mmCIF file of C-alpha atoms in Angstrom:
data_model
loop_
_atom_site.group_PDB
_atom_site.id
_atom_site.type_symbol
_atom_site.label_atom_id
_atom_site.label_comp_id
_atom_site.label_asym_id
_atom_site.label_seq_id
_atom_site.Cartn_x
_atom_site.Cartn_y
_atom_site.Cartn_z
ATOM 1 C CA MET I 1 -68.280 0.129 9.922
ATOM 2 C CA ARG I 2 -69.448 0.359 13.540
ATOM 3 C CA PHE I 3 -67.856 2.667 16.256
ATOM 4 C CA VAL I 4 -68.328 1.340 19.688
ATOM 5 C CA SER I 5 -65.524 2.754 21.778
ATOM 6 C CA VAL I 6 -65.320 6.311 23.323
ATOM 7 C CA GLY I 7 -61.897 6.792 21.369
ATOM 8 C CA GLN I 8 -63.394 5.745 17.833
ATOM 9 C CA LYS I 9 -66.560 8.124 18.519
ATOM 10 C CA THR I 10 -64.154 10.836 19.427
ATOM 11 C CA ILE I 11 -62.251 10.828 16.408
ATOM 12 C CA VAL I 12 -65.222 10.244 14.174
ATOM 13 C CA VAL I 13 -67.012 13.340 15.835
ATOM 14 C CA GLY I 14 -63.775 15.440 15.623
ATOM 15 C CA VAL I 15 -63.460 14.789 11.806
ATOM 16 C CA LEU I 16 -67.423 15.300 11.285
ATOM 17 C CA LEU I 17 -66.842 18.776 13.074
ATOM 18 C CA GLY I 18 -63.834 19.646 10.908
ATOM 19 C CA VAL I 19 -65.779 18.537 7.693
ATOM 20 C CA ASN I 20 -68.695 20.606 8.836
ATOM 21 C CA LEU I 21 -66.358 23.792 9.510
ATOM 22 C CA LEU I 22 -64.771 23.176 6.193
ATOM 23 C CA LEU I 23 -68.201 23.314 4.502
ATOM 24 C CA MET I 24 -69.431 26.082 6.541
ATOM 25 C CA LEU I 25 -66.513 28.234 5.492
ATOM 26 C CA LEU I 26 -66.879 27.148 1.730
ATOM 27 C CA LEU I 27 -70.703 26.768 1.286
ATOM 28 C CA ASN I 28 -71.856 29.776 3.582
ATOM 29 C CA ALA I 29 -69.125 32.225 2.816
ATOM 30 C CA PHE I 30 -70.509 35.769 2.432
ATOM 31 C CA GLY I 31 -73.861 34.889 3.045
ATOM 32 C CA TRP I 32 -74.498 32.951 0.135
ATOM 33 C CA GLU I 33 -78.004 31.821 0.275
ATOM 34 C CA PRO I 34 -77.466 28.261 -1.598
ATOM 35 C CA GLY I 35 -74.638 27.080 0.052
ATOM 36 C CA SER I 36 -76.386 27.657 3.543
ATOM 37 C CA ILE I 37 -79.250 25.590 2.252
ATOM 38 C CA VAL I 38 -76.874 22.711 1.203
ATOM 39 C CA LEU I 39 -75.129 22.924 4.531
ATOM 40 C CA SER I 40 -78.391 22.538 6.588
ATOM 41 C CA LEU I 41 -79.204 19.610 4.462
ATOM 42 C CA LEU I 42 -75.846 17.841 4.680
ATOM 43 C CA GLN I 43 -76.071 18.528 8.617
ATOM 44 C CA LEU I 44 -79.167 16.495 8.511
ATOM 45 C CA ALA I 45 -77.972 13.801 6.530
ATOM 46 C CA GLY I 46 -74.645 13.423 8.584
ATOM 47 C CA TRP I 47 -76.565 13.461 11.857
ATOM 48 C CA TYR I 48 -78.688 10.499 10.395
ATOM 49 C CA LEU I 49 -75.649 8.676 9.099
ATOM 50 C CA ALA I 50 -73.787 8.957 12.487
ATOM 51 C CA SER I 51 -76.700 7.480 14.105
ATOM 52 C CA ARG I 52 -76.479 4.262 11.950
ATOM 53 C CA MET I 53 -72.685 4.015 12.631
ATOM 54 C CA PHE I 54 -72.600 4.390 16.176
ATOM 55 C CA ARG I 55 -73.423 1.712 18.843
ATOM 56 C CA GLY I 56 -73.820 1.944 22.565
ATOM 57 C CA ALA I 57 -73.019 -0.473 25.154
ATOM 58 C CA GLY I 58 -75.248 -3.730 24.856
ATOM 59 C CA GLU I 59 -76.052 -2.832 21.101
ATOM 60 C CA ASP I 60 -75.745 -5.413 18.429
ATOM 61 C CA VAL I 61 -73.010 -4.449 16.332
ATOM 62 C CA ALA I 62 -73.617 -6.553 13.390
ATOM 63 C CA ARG I 63 -77.360 -5.665 13.091
ATOM 64 C CA ALA I 64 -78.653 -2.466 11.684
ATOM 65 C CA ARG I 65 -80.458 -0.034 14.125
ATOM 66 C CA PRO I 66 -84.007 0.532 13.651
ATOM 67 C CA TRP I 67 -84.826 3.676 11.225
ATOM 68 C CA TRP I 68 -86.104 5.357 14.264
ATOM 69 C CA ARG I 69 -83.141 4.722 16.982
ATOM 70 C CA MET I 70 -80.795 7.949 16.839
ATOM 71 C CA THR I 71 -78.709 7.145 20.435
ATOM 72 C CA ALA I 72 -78.210 3.886 22.536
ATOM 73 C CA LYS I 73 -79.946 5.804 25.595
ATOM 74 C CA PRO I 74 -83.278 7.801 25.794
ATOM 75 C CA LEU I 75 -81.508 10.551 27.912
ATOM 76 C CA LEU I 76 -79.489 11.372 25.114
ATOM 77 C CA SER I 77 -82.060 11.375 22.656
ATOM 78 C CA GLY I 78 -84.292 13.530 24.866
ATOM 79 C CA VAL I 79 -81.557 16.347 25.285
ATOM 80 C CA LEU I 80 -80.650 16.451 21.864
ATOM 81 C CA GLY I 81 -84.339 16.469 20.786
ATOM 82 C CA ALA I 82 -85.165 19.184 23.357
ATOM 83 C CA GLY I 83 -82.120 21.092 22.161
ATOM 84 C CA TYR I 84 -83.002 21.116 18.296
ATOM 85 C CA ALA I 85 -86.944 21.822 19.261
ATOM 86 C CA LEU I 86 -85.703 25.010 21.044
ATOM 87 C CA LEU I 87 -83.510 26.050 18.298
ATOM 88 C CA ALA I 88 -86.135 25.410 15.585
ATOM 89 C CA ALA I 89 -88.680 27.478 17.813
ATOM 90 C CA VAL I 90 -86.155 30.314 18.486
ATOM 91 C CA ASN I 91 -85.272 30.674 14.683
ATOM 92 C CA LEU I 92 -89.043 30.507 13.688
ATOM 93 C CA VAL I 93 -89.690 33.233 15.814
ATOM 94 C CA PHE I 94 -86.794 35.288 14.391
ATOM 95 C CA SER I 95 -88.212 34.290 10.883
ATOM 96 C CA LEU I 96 -91.535 35.456 11.792
ATOM 97 C CA LEU I 97 -90.069 39.031 13.346
ATOM 98 C CA GLY I 98 -88.837 39.730 9.597
ATOM 99 C CA TYR I 99 -85.294 38.015 9.933
ATOM 100 C CA GLY I 100 -86.179 35.098 7.611
ATOM 101 C CA SER I 101 -84.734 33.949 4.375
ATOM 102 C CA ALA I 102 -84.888 30.918 2.186
ATOM 103 C CA SER I 103 -82.025 29.445 3.802
ATOM 104 C CA GLY I 104 -83.236 30.452 7.215
ATOM 105 C CA THR I 105 -86.796 28.358 6.538
ATOM 106 C CA VAL I 106 -84.550 25.262 5.463
ATOM 107 C CA SER I 107 -82.511 25.505 8.788
ATOM 108 C CA VAL I 108 -85.809 25.679 10.656
ATOM 109 C CA LEU I 109 -87.250 22.719 8.904
ATOM 110 C CA VAL I 110 -83.783 20.920 9.300
ATOM 111 C CA GLN I 111 -83.695 21.508 13.373
ATOM 112 C CA ALA I 112 -87.610 20.543 13.476
ATOM 113 C CA ALA I 113 -86.755 17.198 11.563
ATOM 114 C CA LEU I 114 -83.935 16.538 14.008
ATOM 115 C CA ALA I 115 -85.893 17.340 16.645
ATOM 116 C CA THR I 116 -88.728 14.976 15.630
ATOM 117 C CA LEU I 117 -86.295 12.384 15.117
ATOM 118 C CA PHE I 118 -84.415 12.540 18.226
ATOM 119 C CA LEU I 119 -87.593 12.945 20.376
ATOM 120 C CA ASN I 120 -89.218 9.692 18.780
ATOM 121 C CA SER I 121 -86.237 8.119 19.569
ATOM 122 C CA TYR I 122 -86.465 9.100 23.277
ATOM 123 C CA ARG I 123 -90.186 7.904 23.188
ATOM 124 C CA ARG I 124 -89.509 4.871 21.782
ATOM 125 C CA LEU I 125 -86.460 4.128 23.807
ATOM 126 C CA ARG I 126 -88.269 4.981 27.172
ATOM 127 C CA ARG I 127 -91.451 2.522 26.084
ATOM 128 C CA GLY I 128 -88.682 -0.246 25.611
ATOM 129 C CA ASP I 129 -88.928 -0.675 21.752
ATOM 130 C CA GLY I 130 -85.232 -1.248 21.402
ATOM 131 C CA THR I 131 -84.926 -3.695 24.105
ATOM 132 C CA HIS I 132 -85.004 -6.754 21.376
ATOM 133 C CA ASP I 133 -81.854 -5.206 19.796
ATOM 134 C CA ALA I 134 -79.675 -6.828 22.249
ATOM 135 C CA ARG I 135 -80.613 -10.216 21.605
ATOM 136 C CA PRO I 136 -77.978 -12.629 19.818
ATOM 137 C CA ARG I 137 -78.498 -12.492 16.053
ATOM 138 C CA GLN I 138 -78.776 -16.502 15.831
ATOM 139 C CA ALA I 139 -81.382 -16.741 18.603
ATOM 140 C CA ALA I 140 -83.587 -14.247 16.771
ATOM 141 C CA ALA I 141 -83.105 -15.790 13.491
ATOM 142 C CA ALA I 142 -83.751 -19.214 14.431
ATOM 143 C CA GLY I 143 -87.131 -18.890 15.817
ATOM 144 C CA PRO I 144 -88.959 -20.153 18.690
ATOM 145 C CA SER I 145 -88.381 -23.849 18.046
ATOM 146 C CA ALA I 146 -84.468 -23.310 18.202
ATOM 147 C CA ARG I 147 -84.883 -22.509 21.635
ATOM 148 C CA ARG I 148 -86.679 -25.340 22.989
ATOM 149 C CA VAL I 149 -84.591 -27.684 25.184
ATOM 150 C CA SER I 150 -85.058 -31.386 24.258
ATOM 151 C CA ASN I 151 -84.925 -33.983 27.037
ATOM 152 C CA PRO I 152 -83.523 -37.373 25.619
#
């Protein structure tokens, strides 16, 4: 299932935020350490799953996205990557100042992983690695001989 329209994406994001809030209340209630760790790992999995399901304008809906592509455009990947890098850095500083815990360490690692994924996506999209995704599936599968024009 792929989501391409703004309305579809809004509904999915709303549902994901609601599930995240519910899980946060259930798993992170009263500072329960294992619950907070599970929540961080679920957030990482949720982001990656959402990046596989959403499609931007011009992206082939039928083809799977490359593993590294987190968004359709480089700007969004760059903004999200920078945001997660900043969060990871700030939380790392707090951990080094003595406010750390096992769940805090996992949270920093998850934020660093998301920053890496989004910044890698930004770099590769800016370089033009994703431009082949917009080609029609039949032309890509047929190979170069199918694109030749024969003159009778």
